[in-house]
Amino acid sequence: MTESPLAPSWLSYPSDTSYLNPVMYSNGTTRQVSGEVTIGTVPVSELAATYGTPLLVVDEDDFRARARGFVEGFNRAFDSLCGGVDVYYASKSLLTVQVARWVAEEGLNMDVASGGELAIALRAGFDPAKIGLHGNNKSDQELTRALQTGVGRIVVDSLSEIYRLAALAESAGVSAPVMLRLTTGVHASTHSYIATAHEDQKFGLSMIPAPGEERSAAEQAVLAVAEHPHLRYLGLHSHIGSQIFEADGFTAAADRMLNFIAALQTQHGITTAELDLGGGYGIAYTEADRPRAPEDIADSLAEGIRATLQSLTIDCPRISIEPGRAISGPAGSTLYRVGTTKTVWVDDPTGADQPVPRRYVAVDGGMSDNPRPVLYDADYSATLASRVSQADPVLTRIVGKHCESGDIVVRDTYQPEDLDDQDLVLVPATGAYCHVMSSNYNALLRPAVVAISGGSARLIIRRETDQDLFAREV
Ligand SMILES: *Cc1c(COP(=O)(O)O)cnc(C)c1O
């Protein structure tokens, strides 16, 4: 067997299918001499036997280490600049009460994007002063709850939200702490960014004046917040995208924001105390992804900000960042059990006469526990985790059990030819945007979530039962 002409160009033909690329798997994931994979020394067969499959396994030690990595890396880089950095964990990537406690214990702040996420954070006892509330269409109820509980920052997304929030703050007899989310025109994804106007999207206040208007929505918003007695202007926010590997997009956005901050200072005498540069730090879903360490990105970003500040006459505002997937993603992996398999023969895309094989391996979950392949064409990787095999690697597509042909778990991977019924497959980098996006499609029961720490596993979210399916029936 050899390389398949159906394989994407980034996928290399493995010399050893048992190899676990450390850039994709959590720090605690290793293969024992027996051939079985362990996570934090717990064998996958034991996890499957105790908790069932599919199972989201979160390596808590790895999660905590990545959280600390951002705090330490960014604070070191910004030590002599801007007085340090606050790290807000983007809870939308993975949130349970226990996860919120890990975030608190590691000293991070937390972003929530809805009343529900806020409720989970508060249930965990998270200090509301260290919570930021996001959302482009927050309800009055969500804003009121944030005001009543003393949430530290409300990231306002539009001009209309300002007046709604001001009225609610006034009736609650408080002053609302406001950050303003701006559209910088910088949009970054993976290895490149575009700095032309990325205006045409739902988030944020535009920095470009509308035709016939003197002031941009961003400038109008700052003025409105700064002069309102029930609003407290903290600063500005920008989030430029996701799965970003280089610092240049963040640096370009910071440059635009700092110039805007300097203009606010000179034209209106308004001081901006805080600048949030958002999240989106990339992770490795496949061998083709090469994420940089947080401290490297921090160094590049600090260098860019230092250069911008040299041409301006403002003090650097306090910087904050909002990593989500870069903390939760690599810490999690999903364990599935294989059911059926088949091989199909398809036309050779290079035009050769002979059809070429693609192996299909169906597992016991799919788009209900990981909708990202369906939603974003996201690529993932996998390994045969319950044993090793000497069989030849063949191009394999791992699919789910849903009634959709797009129900793909791993689009392209080389797996041993004898991967079969009852084998356990581990898909890495599923800590982010899988549990939180899971559904009951086809009335599948959502998987349990297990945390592994100090060599032992414990349940943090139980598997659903049929009773959960009936729970909301009236
Ligand atoms: C989603 C989001 C994040 C986190 O993105 P990641 O890609 O998970 O790092 C941070 N900030 C805001 C405003 C977001 O919407």
Short mmCIF file of C-alpha atoms and ligand atoms in Angstrom, two decimals:
data_model
loop_
_atom_site.label_atom_id
_atom_site.label_comp_id
_atom_site.label_asym_id
_atom_site.label_seq_id
_atom_site.Cartn_x
_atom_site.Cartn_y
_atom_site.Cartn_z
CA MET A 1 0.00 0.00 0.00
CA THR A 2 1.07 3.56 -0.65
CA GLU A 3 -0.11 7.11 -0.50
CA SER A 4 -3.66 7.62 -1.78
CA PRO A 5 -4.36 10.06 -4.63
CA LEU A 6 -7.54 10.96 -2.69
CA ALA A 7 -5.56 12.30 0.26
CA PRO A 8 -5.26 16.07 0.71
CA SER A 9 -1.76 17.40 0.07
CA TRP A 10 -1.17 18.31 3.72
CA LEU A 11 -1.68 14.73 4.93
CA SER A 12 1.51 12.69 5.03
CA TYR A 13 1.66 8.93 4.69
CA PRO A 14 2.60 7.68 8.17
CA SER A 15 5.58 5.46 8.76
CA ASP A 16 4.03 4.47 12.09
CA THR A 17 0.27 4.72 12.69
CA SER A 18 0.76 4.37 16.44
CA TYR A 19 2.67 7.68 16.71
CA LEU A 20 0.95 10.37 18.80
CA ASN A 21 2.02 13.79 17.54
CA PRO A 22 2.54 15.82 20.75
CA VAL A 23 1.38 19.02 19.06
CA MET A 24 -2.14 17.55 18.77
CA TYR A 25 -2.54 15.39 21.87
CA SER A 26 -2.79 16.64 25.45
CA ASN A 27 0.37 16.48 27.54
CA GLY A 28 -0.96 13.54 29.51
CA THR A 29 -1.73 11.42 26.43
CA THR A 30 0.81 8.65 25.80
CA ARG A 31 0.99 5.19 24.28
CA GLN A 32 2.11 2.42 26.63
CA VAL A 33 4.38 -0.46 25.60
CA SER A 34 1.25 -2.62 25.59
CA GLY A 35 0.11 -0.49 22.65
CA GLU A 36 -2.80 1.08 24.48
CA VAL A 37 -3.18 4.84 24.85
CA THR A 38 -3.47 6.29 28.33
CA ILE A 39 -4.60 9.78 29.30
CA GLY A 40 -3.04 10.93 32.56
CA THR A 41 -2.04 7.24 33.02
CA VAL A 42 -5.68 6.07 32.76
CA PRO A 43 -6.06 3.47 29.95
CA VAL A 44 -8.67 4.30 27.32
CA SER A 45 -10.23 0.82 27.68
CA GLU A 46 -10.87 1.58 31.33
CA LEU A 47 -12.41 4.96 30.48
CA ALA A 48 -14.68 3.32 27.90
CA ALA A 49 -15.67 0.52 30.29
CA THR A 50 -16.42 2.90 33.18
CA TYR A 51 -18.05 5.83 31.39
CA GLY A 52 -19.11 4.49 28.00
CA THR A 53 -18.49 5.98 24.58
CA PRO A 54 -18.51 8.50 23.02
CA LEU A 55 -16.69 10.21 25.86
CA LEU A 56 -15.12 13.65 26.08
CA VAL A 57 -11.95 13.27 28.12
CA VAL A 58 -10.50 16.51 29.46
CA ASP A 59 -6.93 16.42 30.68
CA GLU A 60 -7.37 18.86 33.55
CA ASP A 61 -3.64 19.16 34.22
CA ASP A 62 -3.07 20.09 30.58
CA PHE A 63 -5.94 22.62 30.63
CA ARG A 64 -4.51 24.28 33.73
CA ALA A 65 -0.98 24.32 32.31
CA ARG A 66 -2.18 26.04 29.12
CA ALA A 67 -4.16 28.58 31.15
CA ARG A 68 -1.03 29.35 33.21
CA GLY A 69 1.03 29.47 30.00
CA PHE A 70 -1.04 32.40 28.72
CA VAL A 71 -0.92 34.27 32.02
CA GLU A 72 2.83 33.81 32.42
CA GLY A 73 3.81 34.23 28.76
CA PHE A 74 1.86 37.45 28.25
CA ASN A 75 2.79 38.95 31.59
CA ARG A 76 6.47 38.31 30.96
CA ALA A 77 6.31 39.91 27.51
CA PHE A 78 4.35 42.93 28.76
CA ASP A 79 6.13 43.24 32.09
CA SER A 80 7.86 46.52 31.28
CA LEU A 81 5.05 47.64 28.97
CA CYS A 82 1.43 48.51 29.76
CA GLY A 83 1.72 47.10 33.30
CA GLY A 84 0.89 43.48 32.48
CA VAL A 85 -1.96 41.62 30.87
CA ASP A 86 -5.31 40.24 32.09
CA VAL A 87 -6.23 36.91 30.55
CA TYR A 88 -9.96 36.30 30.07
CA TYR A 89 -10.76 32.65 29.31
CA ALA A 90 -13.38 32.54 26.54
CA SER A 91 -15.81 30.23 28.30
CA LYS A 92 -17.90 29.60 25.21
CA SER A 93 -15.19 27.15 24.06
CA LEU A 94 -15.76 24.78 27.00
CA LEU A 95 -17.76 25.57 30.10
CA THR A 96 -18.99 23.46 32.99
CA VAL A 97 -19.13 24.43 36.66
CA GLN A 98 -15.91 22.50 37.32
CA VAL A 99 -14.11 24.02 34.36
CA ALA A 100 -15.05 27.48 35.65
CA ARG A 101 -13.44 26.56 38.99
CA TRP A 102 -10.17 25.56 37.28
CA VAL A 103 -10.14 28.91 35.50
CA ALA A 104 -10.70 30.75 38.79
CA GLU A 105 -8.03 28.72 40.59
CA GLU A 106 -5.46 29.49 37.90
CA GLY A 107 -6.13 33.20 38.41
CA LEU A 108 -7.69 33.98 35.05
CA ASN A 109 -10.65 36.20 34.36
CA MET A 110 -13.55 34.89 32.31
CA ASP A 111 -15.64 35.93 29.33
CA VAL A 112 -19.24 34.88 29.04
CA ALA A 113 -21.46 35.51 26.03
CA SER A 114 -24.94 34.88 27.39
CA GLY A 115 -27.02 34.78 30.55
CA GLY A 116 -26.62 30.99 30.57
CA GLU A 117 -22.83 31.13 30.53
CA LEU A 118 -23.00 33.79 33.25
CA ALA A 119 -25.25 31.51 35.32
CA ILE A 120 -22.73 28.64 35.08
CA ALA A 121 -19.83 30.92 36.04
CA LEU A 122 -21.74 32.30 39.04
CA ARG A 123 -22.82 28.79 40.07
CA ALA A 124 -19.10 27.93 40.19
CA GLY A 125 -18.55 30.85 42.55
CA PHE A 126 -16.55 32.79 39.98
CA ASP A 127 -15.82 36.35 41.16
CA PRO A 128 -18.24 38.50 39.11
CA ALA A 129 -15.75 41.38 39.14
CA LYS A 130 -13.49 39.17 37.00
CA ILE A 131 -16.20 38.36 34.44
CA GLY A 132 -16.75 40.12 31.12
CA LEU A 133 -20.13 39.88 29.38
CA HIS A 134 -20.15 39.74 25.58
CA GLY A 135 -22.89 39.48 22.98
CA ASN A 136 -24.18 41.44 20.01
CA ASN A 137 -27.79 41.18 21.17
CA LYS A 138 -27.91 40.92 24.94
CA SER A 139 -31.38 40.83 26.43
CA ASP A 140 -32.52 43.28 29.12
CA GLN A 141 -32.62 40.31 31.44
CA GLU A 142 -28.98 39.44 30.70
CA LEU A 143 -27.84 43.04 31.15
CA THR A 144 -29.80 43.42 34.39
CA ARG A 145 -28.35 40.22 35.79
CA ALA A 146 -24.85 41.43 34.92
CA LEU A 147 -25.50 44.77 36.65
CA GLN A 148 -27.07 43.20 39.73
CA THR A 149 -24.31 40.65 40.22
CA GLY A 150 -21.50 43.16 39.70
CA VAL A 151 -19.97 41.82 36.48
CA GLY A 152 -16.65 43.60 35.93
CA ARG A 153 -17.10 44.61 32.32
CA ILE A 154 -19.94 44.68 29.87
CA VAL A 155 -18.68 44.66 26.31
CA VAL A 156 -21.15 46.82 24.43
CA ASP A 157 -21.54 45.96 20.77
CA SER A 158 -23.79 48.66 19.29
CA LEU A 159 -25.05 52.22 19.73
CA SER A 160 -28.55 51.02 20.58
CA GLU A 161 -27.20 48.83 23.38
CA ILE A 162 -25.62 51.88 25.05
CA TYR A 163 -28.93 53.56 25.71
CA ARG A 164 -30.63 50.36 26.76
CA LEU A 165 -27.82 49.59 29.22
CA ALA A 166 -27.80 53.17 30.53
CA ALA A 167 -31.53 53.02 31.28
CA LEU A 168 -31.17 49.67 33.05
CA ALA A 169 -28.18 50.93 35.06
CA GLU A 170 -30.10 54.02 36.06
CA SER A 171 -33.09 52.03 37.31
CA ALA A 172 -30.77 49.63 39.14
CA GLY A 173 -29.04 52.66 40.71
CA VAL A 174 -25.59 51.60 39.54
CA SER A 175 -23.00 52.73 37.06
CA ALA A 176 -22.29 50.14 34.33
CA PRO A 177 -18.63 49.31 33.52
CA VAL A 178 -18.40 49.52 29.72
CA MET A 179 -15.97 48.25 27.15
CA LEU A 180 -16.83 49.01 23.51
CA ARG A 181 -16.29 46.40 20.82
CA LEU A 182 -14.95 47.97 17.64
CA THR A 183 -14.64 46.64 14.11
CA THR A 184 -11.02 47.38 13.29
CA GLY A 185 -11.23 46.23 9.69
CA VAL A 186 -8.60 43.59 10.47
CA HIS A 187 -9.72 40.03 9.96
CA ALA A 188 -7.29 37.21 10.62
CA SER A 189 -7.54 33.52 10.04
CA THR A 190 -4.76 30.96 10.27
CA HIS A 191 -1.67 32.33 8.51
CA SER A 192 -2.87 35.58 7.04
CA TYR A 193 -4.90 38.63 7.79
CA ILE A 194 -6.77 41.12 5.67
CA ALA A 195 -6.62 44.72 6.75
CA THR A 196 -9.10 46.05 4.25
CA ALA A 197 -12.53 46.80 5.66
CA HIS A 198 -14.14 43.71 7.09
CA GLU A 199 -17.17 45.84 7.85
CA ASP A 200 -19.87 43.57 6.56
CA GLN A 201 -20.50 41.51 9.71
CA LYS A 202 -22.76 41.62 12.70
CA PHE A 203 -20.25 42.36 15.48
CA GLY A 204 -18.99 45.67 16.71
CA LEU A 205 -19.00 49.41 16.17
CA SER A 206 -17.52 50.67 12.92
CA MET A 207 -14.45 52.92 13.01
CA ILE A 208 -15.35 54.41 9.62
CA PRO A 209 -17.84 57.34 9.53
CA ALA A 210 -21.03 56.53 7.61
CA PRO A 211 -21.60 58.57 4.41
CA GLY A 212 -22.55 62.12 5.37
CA GLU A 213 -21.56 61.66 9.00
CA GLU A 214 -18.64 63.33 10.69
CA ARG A 215 -18.08 60.74 13.41
CA SER A 216 -17.82 56.97 13.22
CA ALA A 217 -20.14 54.80 15.31
CA ALA A 218 -17.11 53.96 17.45
CA GLU A 219 -16.39 57.62 18.20
CA GLN A 220 -20.06 58.40 18.86
CA ALA A 221 -20.19 55.44 21.24
CA VAL A 222 -17.15 56.52 23.25
CA LEU A 223 -18.54 60.05 23.61
CA ALA A 224 -21.95 58.75 24.66
CA VAL A 225 -20.52 56.38 27.26
CA ALA A 226 -17.97 58.87 28.61
CA GLU A 227 -20.57 61.53 29.31
CA HIS A 228 -23.36 59.33 30.67
CA PRO A 229 -23.65 59.46 34.49
CA HIS A 230 -24.70 55.80 34.72
CA LEU A 231 -21.99 54.43 32.44
CA ARG A 232 -18.31 54.07 33.23
CA TYR A 233 -16.00 54.07 30.20
CA LEU A 234 -13.30 51.41 30.73
CA GLY A 235 -11.93 50.94 27.27
CA LEU A 236 -12.05 49.25 23.90
CA HIS A 237 -12.22 45.72 22.57
CA SER A 238 -11.43 44.00 19.29
CA HIS A 239 -11.61 40.34 18.26
CA ILE A 240 -10.19 39.66 14.82
CA GLY A 241 -10.93 36.01 14.16
CA SER A 242 -10.14 32.45 15.10
CA GLN A 243 -7.50 29.78 14.59
CA ILE A 244 -4.82 32.46 14.15
CA PHE A 245 -1.16 31.37 14.17
CA GLU A 246 0.73 34.63 13.66
CA ALA A 247 0.86 37.84 15.70
CA ASP A 248 0.66 40.23 12.73
CA GLY A 249 -3.17 40.45 12.69
CA PHE A 250 -3.26 41.21 16.43
CA THR A 251 -0.49 43.78 15.98
CA ALA A 252 -2.33 45.48 13.10
CA ALA A 253 -5.53 45.64 15.16
CA ALA A 254 -3.63 46.98 18.19
CA ASP A 255 -2.04 49.65 16.01
CA ARG A 256 -5.44 50.87 14.77
CA MET A 257 -6.93 50.81 18.26
CA LEU A 258 -3.99 52.69 19.82
CA ASN A 259 -4.16 55.38 17.14
CA PHE A 260 -7.89 55.72 17.80
CA ILE A 261 -7.20 55.92 21.56
CA ALA A 262 -4.64 58.68 20.95
CA ALA A 263 -7.14 60.61 18.81
CA LEU A 264 -9.78 60.33 21.56
CA GLN A 265 -7.24 61.75 23.98
CA THR A 266 -6.19 64.73 21.86
CA GLN A 267 -9.59 65.56 20.35
CA HIS A 268 -11.85 64.92 23.33
CA GLY A 269 -9.57 64.60 26.36
CA ILE A 270 -10.91 61.07 26.94
CA THR A 271 -8.52 58.56 28.51
CA THR A 272 -8.87 54.88 27.66
CA ALA A 273 -7.76 52.69 30.54
CA GLU A 274 -8.12 49.24 28.97
CA LEU A 275 -7.56 47.62 25.59
CA ASP A 276 -8.74 44.06 24.91
CA LEU A 277 -7.27 42.37 21.86
CA GLY A 278 -9.57 39.35 21.85
CA GLY A 279 -8.83 35.67 21.33
CA GLY A 280 -8.48 33.28 18.43
CA TYR A 281 -5.04 31.76 19.11
CA GLY A 282 -4.72 28.72 16.86
CA ILE A 283 -4.26 25.09 17.85
CA ALA A 284 -3.24 21.92 16.01
CA TYR A 285 -6.21 19.91 14.77
CA THR A 286 -4.00 18.08 12.28
CA GLU A 287 -0.31 17.63 11.58
CA ALA A 288 -0.54 20.55 9.13
CA ASP A 289 -1.21 23.06 11.93
CA ARG A 290 1.83 24.57 13.61
CA PRO A 291 0.71 26.79 16.47
CA ARG A 292 3.21 29.08 18.16
CA ALA A 293 3.67 29.08 21.91
CA PRO A 294 1.72 31.83 23.71
CA GLU A 295 4.97 33.45 24.89
CA ASP A 296 6.19 33.78 21.26
CA ILE A 297 2.99 35.47 20.13
CA ALA A 298 3.12 37.65 23.25
CA ASP A 299 6.68 38.75 22.43
CA SER A 300 5.76 39.69 18.84
CA LEU A 301 2.65 41.53 19.98
CA ALA A 302 4.53 43.43 22.70
CA GLU A 303 7.14 44.46 20.14
CA GLY A 304 4.44 45.76 17.78
CA ILE A 305 2.66 47.68 20.53
CA ARG A 306 5.95 49.17 21.74
CA ALA A 307 6.68 50.41 18.20
CA THR A 308 3.20 51.97 17.83
CA LEU A 309 3.43 53.68 21.21
CA GLN A 310 6.72 55.34 20.23
CA SER A 311 4.89 57.46 17.68
CA LEU A 312 2.02 58.35 20.02
CA THR A 313 1.78 60.49 23.13
CA ILE A 314 -0.45 58.22 25.22
CA ASP A 315 0.31 55.86 28.07
CA CYS A 316 -0.30 52.24 27.19
CA PRO A 317 -3.72 51.09 28.39
CA ARG A 318 -3.94 47.87 30.41
CA ILE A 319 -4.02 45.01 27.88
CA SER A 320 -6.31 42.01 28.04
CA ILE A 321 -6.66 38.96 25.82
CA GLU A 322 -9.35 36.26 25.47
CA PRO A 323 -8.00 32.83 24.52
CA GLY A 324 -10.59 30.05 24.40
CA ARG A 325 -9.69 27.08 22.21
CA ALA A 326 -5.95 27.44 22.86
CA ILE A 327 -6.65 26.55 26.51
CA SER A 328 -9.53 24.08 26.23
CA GLY A 329 -9.02 22.58 22.76
CA PRO A 330 -5.83 20.52 23.06
CA ALA A 331 -6.76 19.47 26.61
CA GLY A 332 -9.76 17.50 25.36
CA SER A 333 -10.09 14.42 23.18
CA THR A 334 -13.06 12.28 22.25
CA LEU A 335 -13.07 8.52 22.64
CA TYR A 336 -15.33 6.63 20.23
CA ARG A 337 -15.98 2.96 19.61
CA VAL A 338 -15.91 1.65 16.07
CA GLY A 339 -18.98 -0.13 14.74
CA THR A 340 -19.22 -0.75 11.03
CA THR A 341 -16.60 -0.37 8.29
CA LYS A 342 -16.59 -0.56 4.51
CA THR A 343 -14.37 0.22 1.56
CA VAL A 344 -15.61 2.14 -1.46
CA TRP A 345 -13.84 2.44 -4.82
CA VAL A 346 -13.87 5.85 -6.43
CA ASP A 347 -12.44 7.41 -9.59
CA ASP A 348 -8.78 8.30 -9.34
CA PRO A 349 -8.66 12.12 -9.38
CA THR A 350 -5.32 11.99 -11.24
CA GLY A 351 -7.12 10.33 -14.17
CA ALA A 352 -5.62 6.84 -13.81
CA ASP A 353 -7.77 3.98 -15.09
CA GLN A 354 -8.04 2.01 -11.87
CA PRO A 355 -10.46 3.19 -9.18
CA VAL A 356 -8.94 3.86 -5.77
CA PRO A 357 -10.16 2.80 -2.34
CA ARG A 358 -11.40 4.89 0.54
CA ARG A 359 -12.18 3.16 3.80
CA TYR A 360 -15.17 4.27 5.88
CA VAL A 361 -15.09 3.63 9.60
CA ALA A 362 -18.28 4.48 11.50
CA VAL A 363 -18.13 5.38 15.20
CA ASP A 364 -20.83 5.67 17.86
CA GLY A 365 -21.13 9.49 17.86
CA GLY A 366 -20.67 12.15 15.20
CA MET A 367 -22.15 15.55 14.39
CA SER A 368 -24.14 15.61 17.64
CA ASP A 369 -20.97 15.59 19.76
CA ASN A 370 -18.75 17.44 17.27
CA PRO A 371 -20.58 19.61 14.72
CA ARG A 372 -17.44 21.47 13.60
CA PRO A 373 -16.72 19.33 10.51
CA VAL A 374 -20.30 19.93 9.31
CA LEU A 375 -20.35 23.61 10.29
CA TYR A 376 -16.92 24.74 9.19
CA ASP A 377 -15.45 21.89 7.14
CA ALA A 378 -13.09 21.51 10.08
CA ASP A 379 -10.41 18.84 9.84
CA TYR A 380 -9.48 16.57 12.72
CA SER A 381 -7.08 13.68 13.30
CA ALA A 382 -7.43 10.32 15.03
CA THR A 383 -5.55 7.36 16.34
CA LEU A 384 -6.39 3.72 17.02
CA ALA A 385 -6.18 3.95 20.81
CA SER A 386 -6.99 0.51 22.22
CA ARG A 387 -4.08 -1.31 20.51
CA VAL A 388 -1.37 -0.95 17.88
CA SER A 389 -1.53 -2.55 14.49
CA GLN A 390 1.17 -3.56 12.03
CA ALA A 391 -1.33 -3.45 9.16
CA ASP A 392 -0.70 -1.06 6.27
CA PRO A 393 -2.08 2.46 6.64
CA VAL A 394 -5.02 3.14 4.30
CA LEU A 395 -6.84 6.36 3.59
CA THR A 396 -9.78 6.36 5.97
CA ARG A 397 -12.79 8.56 6.63
CA ILE A 398 -14.17 8.34 10.14
CA VAL A 399 -17.89 9.03 10.13
CA GLY A 400 -20.65 9.21 12.70
CA LYS A 401 -23.98 7.42 13.08
CA HIS A 402 -26.36 10.22 12.12
CA CYS A 403 -28.78 10.31 9.21
CA GLU A 404 -26.67 12.76 7.19
CA SER A 405 -23.98 11.92 4.69
CA GLY A 406 -22.11 15.04 5.85
CA ASP A 407 -21.79 13.49 9.31
CA ILE A 408 -18.01 13.27 9.23
CA VAL A 409 -15.75 13.06 12.29
CA VAL A 410 -12.35 12.94 10.56
CA ARG A 411 -12.44 13.60 6.82
CA ASP A 412 -9.00 12.26 5.91
CA THR A 413 -6.65 10.15 7.99
CA TYR A 414 -4.42 7.17 7.36
CA GLN A 415 -5.42 4.31 9.65
CA PRO A 416 -4.34 0.69 9.81
CA GLU A 417 -6.26 -1.42 7.33
CA ASP A 418 -7.51 -3.75 10.08
CA LEU A 419 -9.12 -0.98 12.19
CA ASP A 420 -12.44 -2.64 12.92
CA ASP A 421 -15.53 -3.23 15.02
CA GLN A 422 -14.94 -2.72 18.79
CA ASP A 423 -11.66 -0.85 18.39
CA LEU A 424 -11.42 2.44 20.28
CA VAL A 425 -10.53 5.57 18.33
CA LEU A 426 -9.31 8.75 19.97
CA VAL A 427 -9.84 12.12 18.24
CA PRO A 428 -7.61 14.84 19.74
CA ALA A 429 -8.21 18.60 20.06
CA THR A 430 -11.94 18.27 20.76
CA GLY A 431 -11.89 20.13 24.07
CA ALA A 432 -13.13 23.33 22.44
CA TYR A 433 -16.49 23.89 20.71
CA CYS A 434 -17.64 20.25 20.92
CA HIS A 435 -19.30 19.72 24.33
CA VAL A 436 -20.71 23.26 24.17
CA MET A 437 -22.08 22.78 20.64
CA SER A 438 -23.38 19.26 21.18
CA SER A 439 -26.99 18.46 20.32
CA ASN A 440 -29.55 15.68 20.58
CA TYR A 441 -29.87 15.25 16.82
CA ASN A 442 -31.44 11.89 16.04
CA ALA A 443 -32.22 11.84 19.78
CA LEU A 444 -28.71 10.68 20.51
CA LEU A 445 -27.75 11.01 24.14
CA ARG A 446 -25.07 13.61 24.71
CA PRO A 447 -21.79 12.10 25.96
CA ALA A 448 -20.36 12.31 29.43
CA VAL A 449 -17.39 14.56 30.19
CA VAL A 450 -14.60 13.17 32.31
CA ALA A 451 -11.75 15.15 33.85
CA ILE A 452 -8.38 13.53 34.38
CA SER A 453 -6.04 14.89 36.99
CA GLY A 454 -3.21 13.46 39.04
CA GLY A 455 -3.61 10.04 37.42
CA SER A 456 -7.29 9.53 38.08
CA ALA A 457 -10.50 10.15 36.19
CA ARG A 458 -13.73 11.61 37.52
CA LEU A 459 -17.05 12.39 35.94
CA ILE A 460 -17.84 16.10 35.61
CA ILE A 461 -20.85 15.86 33.26
CA ARG A 462 -22.84 12.62 33.24
CA ARG A 463 -24.02 10.98 30.05
CA GLU A 464 -27.62 11.73 29.14
CA THR A 465 -30.31 9.09 29.55
CA ASP A 466 -33.64 8.59 27.84
CA GLN A 467 -35.17 10.54 30.74
CA ASP A 468 -33.26 13.63 29.58
CA LEU A 469 -34.91 13.27 26.19
CA PHE A 470 -38.35 13.42 27.81
CA ALA A 471 -37.45 16.06 30.41
CA ARG A 472 -38.93 19.04 28.55
CA GLU A 473 -41.97 17.30 27.09
CA VAL A 474 -45.16 18.92 28.37
C1 LIG B 1 -14.99 33.27 20.44
C2 LIG B 1 -14.34 34.45 21.04
C3 LIG B 1 -13.12 34.32 21.68
C4 LIG B 1 -12.34 33.03 21.74
O1 LIG B 1 -11.98 32.53 20.49
P1 LIG B 1 -10.99 31.27 20.45
O2 LIG B 1 -10.82 31.01 18.99
O3 LIG B 1 -11.67 30.16 21.14
O4 LIG B 1 -9.74 31.68 21.15
C5 LIG B 1 -12.59 35.44 22.30
N1 LIG B 1 -13.25 36.63 22.27
C6 LIG B 1 -14.43 36.79 21.65
C7 LIG B 1 -15.08 38.10 21.66
C8 LIG B 1 -15.02 35.71 21.01
O5 LIG B 1 -16.19 35.88 20.39
#
